[in-house]
């Protein structure tokens, strides 16, 4: 079945460092891809999304490009801030009736000043 | 605009006691509704989803159940809690099946 694999954490960075969190997927159809962010003690918020190959999602300085050839949707940010410390989830939508989003296990990011 | 609320925010219950977590969505009609559980180090596990009143699909057989008595209300229940039921429970809704999800604030359950 469809699945999402994202890099194990935690990821620890200094402020202003470059961030990459890897995400790869397995899907039989034409999925949509998402990144969600969860701040401590809160629910998940949508960070960005892409619905077809070569689309680039972006928000709050974060970017991810839907790469069908490598089945990847890596999250990047050029300069992280302490406030970016959170858990990041990559997710896939099979775009089929009767299904739900499939999430990766999450990657914890910790940014220090 | 649409909003989603779930309660209680935190709950401490003894083993063997019942559970009821509630979730309501406002500002939309006939949403798809979901219950996820987030256990430490295990990511998000889909427990139940519903595409309409009285229509519940279970993803994981266990001692939890879900009900949808009204269009925008989704309830997670248990008759007898187990230690392994501890976790962070998240309710979510979407406009379409497998569409973008909007999450509630979460309910942290500790079973002692």
Short mmCIF file of C-alpha atoms in Angstrom, two decimals:
data_model
loop_
_atom_site.label_atom_id
_atom_site.label_comp_id
_atom_site.label_asym_id
_atom_site.label_seq_id
_atom_site.Cartn_x
_atom_site.Cartn_y
_atom_site.Cartn_z
CA UNK A 1 0.00 0.00 0.00
CA UNK A 2 0.83 3.68 -0.07
CA UNK A 3 3.36 4.86 2.51
CA UNK A 4 5.54 7.77 3.61
CA UNK A 5 9.05 7.59 4.99
CA UNK A 6 10.74 10.57 6.56
CA UNK A 7 14.15 10.95 8.15
CA UNK A 8 14.56 10.01 11.77
CA UNK A 9 15.10 12.81 14.22
CA UNK A 10 15.80 14.68 16.23
CA UNK A 11 17.41 17.30 14.05
CA UNK A 12 19.38 19.86 16.05
CA UNK A 13 20.47 23.10 14.39
CA UNK A 14 21.77 26.52 15.31
CA UNK A 15 19.77 29.58 14.40
CA UNK A 16 20.19 30.68 10.76
CA UNK A 17 21.37 27.22 9.67
CA UNK A 18 20.00 25.53 6.55
CA UNK A 19 17.36 22.88 7.09
CA UNK A 20 16.52 19.79 5.07
CA UNK A 21 14.10 17.12 6.23
CA UNK A 22 13.88 14.23 3.80
CA UNK A 23 10.60 12.62 2.81
CA UNK A 24 10.02 9.86 0.28
CA UNK A 25 6.80 8.15 -0.63
CA UNK A 26 5.36 5.04 -2.24
CA UNK A 27 2.08 5.39 -4.09
CA UNK A 28 0.26 3.54 -6.84
CA UNK A 29 -1.68 6.51 -8.23
CA UNK A 30 -1.20 10.27 -8.35
CA UNK A 31 -1.00 11.46 -4.77
CA UNK A 32 -1.01 14.92 -3.29
CA UNK A 33 1.75 15.66 -0.79
CA UNK A 34 1.73 17.73 2.37
CA UNK A 35 3.95 18.97 5.18
CA UNK A 36 2.33 19.57 8.54
CA UNK A 37 3.91 21.18 11.61
CA UNK A 38 3.09 20.50 15.26
CA UNK A 39 4.23 22.96 17.93
CA UNK A 40 4.54 21.63 21.49
CA UNK A 41 1.20 20.70 23.04
CA UNK A 42 -0.82 21.64 19.96
CA UNK A 43 -2.54 19.97 17.06
CA UNK A 44 -1.12 19.83 13.55
CA UNK A 45 -1.17 22.74 11.15
CA UNK A 46 -0.77 22.55 7.40
CA UNK A 47 2.56 24.08 6.42
CA UNK A 48 2.52 23.58 2.65
CA UNK A 49 1.26 21.24 -0.05
CA UNK A 50 1.74 20.18 -3.65
CA UNK A 51 -0.84 18.43 -5.78
CA UNK A 52 1.11 17.33 -8.85
CA UNK A 53 4.61 16.56 -10.06
CA UNK A 54 7.05 19.50 -10.16
CA UNK A 55 4.77 21.69 -8.03
CA UNK A 56 6.56 23.65 -5.33
CA UNK A 57 4.77 24.36 -2.08
CA UNK A 58 6.00 27.23 0.06
CA UNK A 59 5.04 28.99 3.27
CA UNK A 60 6.85 30.91 6.05
CA UNK A 61 10.19 30.47 4.31
CA UNK A 62 9.77 26.69 3.97
CA UNK A 63 9.72 25.02 0.56
CA UNK A 64 9.20 21.53 -0.83
CA UNK A 65 9.10 20.33 -4.44
CA UNK A 66 7.08 17.33 -5.60
CA UNK A 67 9.64 15.13 -7.40
CA UNK A 68 7.93 12.21 -9.10
CA UNK A 69 11.15 10.81 -10.56
CA UNK A 70 12.67 10.37 -7.10
CA UNK A 71 9.31 9.99 -5.27
CA UNK A 72 10.40 12.68 -2.84
CA UNK A 73 9.05 15.81 -1.16
CA UNK A 74 11.93 17.13 0.93
CA UNK A 75 11.31 20.11 3.21
CA UNK A 76 13.85 22.94 3.14
CA UNK A 77 14.40 26.30 4.77
CA UNK A 78 17.35 28.57 4.16
CA UNK A 79 17.65 30.05 7.65
CA UNK A 80 15.87 28.50 10.61
CA UNK A 81 14.76 30.36 13.70
CA UNK A 82 14.26 29.20 17.28
CA UNK A 83 10.51 29.53 16.71
CA UNK A 84 10.73 26.81 14.02
CA UNK A 85 11.36 24.21 16.73
CA UNK A 86 8.54 21.71 16.30
CA UNK A 87 7.68 18.28 14.93
CA UNK A 88 7.30 18.10 11.14
CA UNK A 89 5.14 15.49 9.43
CA UNK A 90 5.20 14.55 5.78
CA UNK A 91 1.87 13.22 4.49
CA UNK A 92 0.38 11.74 1.34
CA UNK A 93 -3.14 11.74 0.03
CA UNK A 94 -3.98 8.82 -2.26
CA UNK A 95 -6.70 11.02 -3.79
CA UNK A 96 -9.14 8.13 -3.66
CA UNK A 97 -12.61 8.05 -2.13
CA UNK A 98 -12.83 6.31 1.21
CA UNK A 99 -9.22 6.90 2.18
CA UNK A 100 -7.43 9.27 4.54
CA UNK A 101 -4.09 11.03 4.64
CA UNK A 102 -1.11 8.79 5.33
CA UNK A 103 1.49 10.32 7.63
CA UNK A 104 5.17 9.74 8.20
CA UNK A 105 6.39 9.24 11.75
CA UNK A 106 7.43 12.86 12.21
CA UNK A 107 10.79 14.57 12.59
CA UNK A 108 11.57 16.66 15.63
CA UNK A 109 13.48 19.87 14.90
CA UNK A 110 15.24 21.72 17.70
CA UNK A 111 16.81 25.10 16.94
CA UNK A 112 19.08 26.81 19.44
CA UNK A 113 20.16 30.45 19.56
CA UNK B 1 -14.68 30.45 8.62
CA UNK B 2 -14.47 26.88 9.78
CA UNK B 3 -13.36 25.92 13.26
CA UNK B 4 -12.85 22.62 15.06
CA UNK B 5 -12.94 22.08 18.79
CA UNK B 6 -12.24 19.03 20.86
CA UNK B 7 -12.46 18.44 24.59
CA UNK B 8 -11.40 17.81 27.19
CA UNK B 9 -7.86 19.07 26.56
CA UNK B 10 -6.37 16.79 29.23
CA UNK B 11 -7.72 13.75 30.98
CA UNK B 12 -6.32 11.39 33.61
CA UNK B 13 -8.28 8.18 33.99
CA UNK B 14 -7.77 4.90 35.87
CA UNK B 15 -7.47 1.61 34.03
CA UNK B 16 -10.88 0.10 33.39
CA UNK B 17 -12.77 3.39 33.44
CA UNK B 18 -14.84 4.67 30.48
CA UNK B 19 -13.79 7.38 28.04
CA UNK B 20 -15.58 9.99 25.99
CA UNK B 21 -13.76 12.54 23.85
CA UNK B 22 -15.84 14.96 21.82
CA UNK B 23 -15.12 16.91 18.69
CA UNK B 24 -17.27 19.45 16.87
CA UNK B 25 -16.78 21.31 13.63
CA UNK B 26 -18.39 24.65 12.85
CA UNK B 27 -18.79 26.56 9.63
CA UNK B 28 -19.10 23.66 7.19
CA UNK B 29 -21.57 20.93 6.27
CA UNK B 30 -21.07 17.21 5.79
CA UNK B 31 -17.35 17.16 6.58
CA UNK B 32 -15.28 14.01 6.62
CA UNK B 33 -14.22 13.47 10.24
CA UNK B 34 -11.23 11.62 11.65
CA UNK B 35 -9.75 10.47 14.94
CA UNK B 36 -5.98 9.99 15.11
CA UNK B 37 -3.81 8.90 18.02
CA UNK B 38 -0.28 10.08 18.52
CA UNK B 39 1.80 7.92 20.85
CA UNK B 40 5.35 8.82 21.78
CA UNK B 41 7.75 7.95 18.98
CA UNK B 42 5.08 6.35 16.83
CA UNK B 43 3.77 9.16 14.67
CA UNK B 44 0.09 9.47 13.81
CA UNK B 45 -2.17 6.45 13.78
CA UNK B 46 -5.57 6.73 12.09
CA UNK B 47 -8.22 5.22 14.36
CA UNK B 48 -11.57 6.05 12.74
CA UNK B 49 -12.98 8.12 9.94
CA UNK B 50 -16.50 9.04 8.96
CA UNK B 51 -17.97 10.34 5.70
CA UNK B 52 -21.45 10.95 7.13
CA UNK B 53 -23.84 10.56 10.06
CA UNK B 54 -23.73 7.02 11.40
CA UNK B 55 -21.00 5.98 8.93
CA UNK B 56 -17.84 4.94 10.74
CA UNK B 57 -14.81 3.13 9.37
CA UNK B 58 -12.38 1.57 11.80
CA UNK B 59 -8.73 1.31 10.89
CA UNK B 60 -7.44 -0.38 14.01
CA UNK B 61 -9.44 -3.03 15.93
CA UNK B 62 -9.18 -2.32 19.65
CA UNK B 63 -11.26 -1.36 22.63
CA UNK B 64 -12.07 2.09 21.25
CA UNK B 65 -15.19 3.03 19.30
CA UNK B 66 -16.44 6.11 17.50
CA UNK B 67 -19.83 7.57 16.82
CA UNK B 68 -21.20 10.41 14.73
CA UNK B 69 -24.62 11.31 16.14
CA UNK B 70 -24.80 14.63 14.27
CA UNK B 71 -23.31 15.95 11.05
CA UNK B 72 -20.56 17.93 12.75
CA UNK B 73 -20.04 15.94 15.93
CA UNK B 74 -17.60 13.06 16.32
CA UNK B 75 -17.17 11.14 19.58
CA UNK B 76 -14.42 8.72 20.60
CA UNK B 77 -15.36 6.28 23.36
CA UNK B 78 -14.19 3.34 25.36
CA UNK B 79 -16.01 1.19 27.89
CA UNK B 80 -12.82 0.12 29.69
CA UNK B 81 -9.52 1.92 29.24
CA UNK B 82 -6.20 0.13 29.03
CA UNK B 83 -2.77 1.50 29.91
CA UNK B 84 -1.89 1.34 26.23
CA UNK B 85 -4.68 3.81 25.42
CA UNK B 86 -2.59 6.67 26.80
CA UNK B 87 -1.65 9.19 24.14
CA UNK B 88 -2.52 12.40 22.38
CA UNK B 89 -5.79 12.15 20.48
CA UNK B 90 -6.43 14.41 17.53
CA UNK B 91 -9.68 15.08 15.76
CA UNK B 92 -9.57 16.37 12.20
CA UNK B 93 -11.92 17.23 9.34
CA UNK B 94 -11.66 17.57 5.60
CA UNK B 95 -13.96 18.68 2.80
CA UNK B 96 -13.20 15.68 0.63
CA UNK B 97 -12.08 12.14 1.22
CA UNK B 98 -8.27 12.09 1.59
CA UNK B 99 -8.26 15.87 1.24
CA UNK B 100 -6.34 18.43 3.25
CA UNK B 101 -6.92 17.91 6.95
CA UNK B 102 -7.68 20.54 9.58
CA UNK B 103 -6.85 19.46 13.11
CA UNK B 104 -8.24 20.25 16.53
CA UNK B 105 -6.09 21.21 19.48
CA UNK B 106 -5.77 17.64 20.73
CA UNK B 107 -6.72 15.78 23.91
CA UNK B 108 -4.02 14.28 26.08
CA UNK B 109 -5.15 11.10 27.80
CA UNK B 110 -3.16 9.48 30.60
CA UNK B 111 -4.34 6.11 31.84
CA UNK B 112 -2.96 5.13 35.24
#
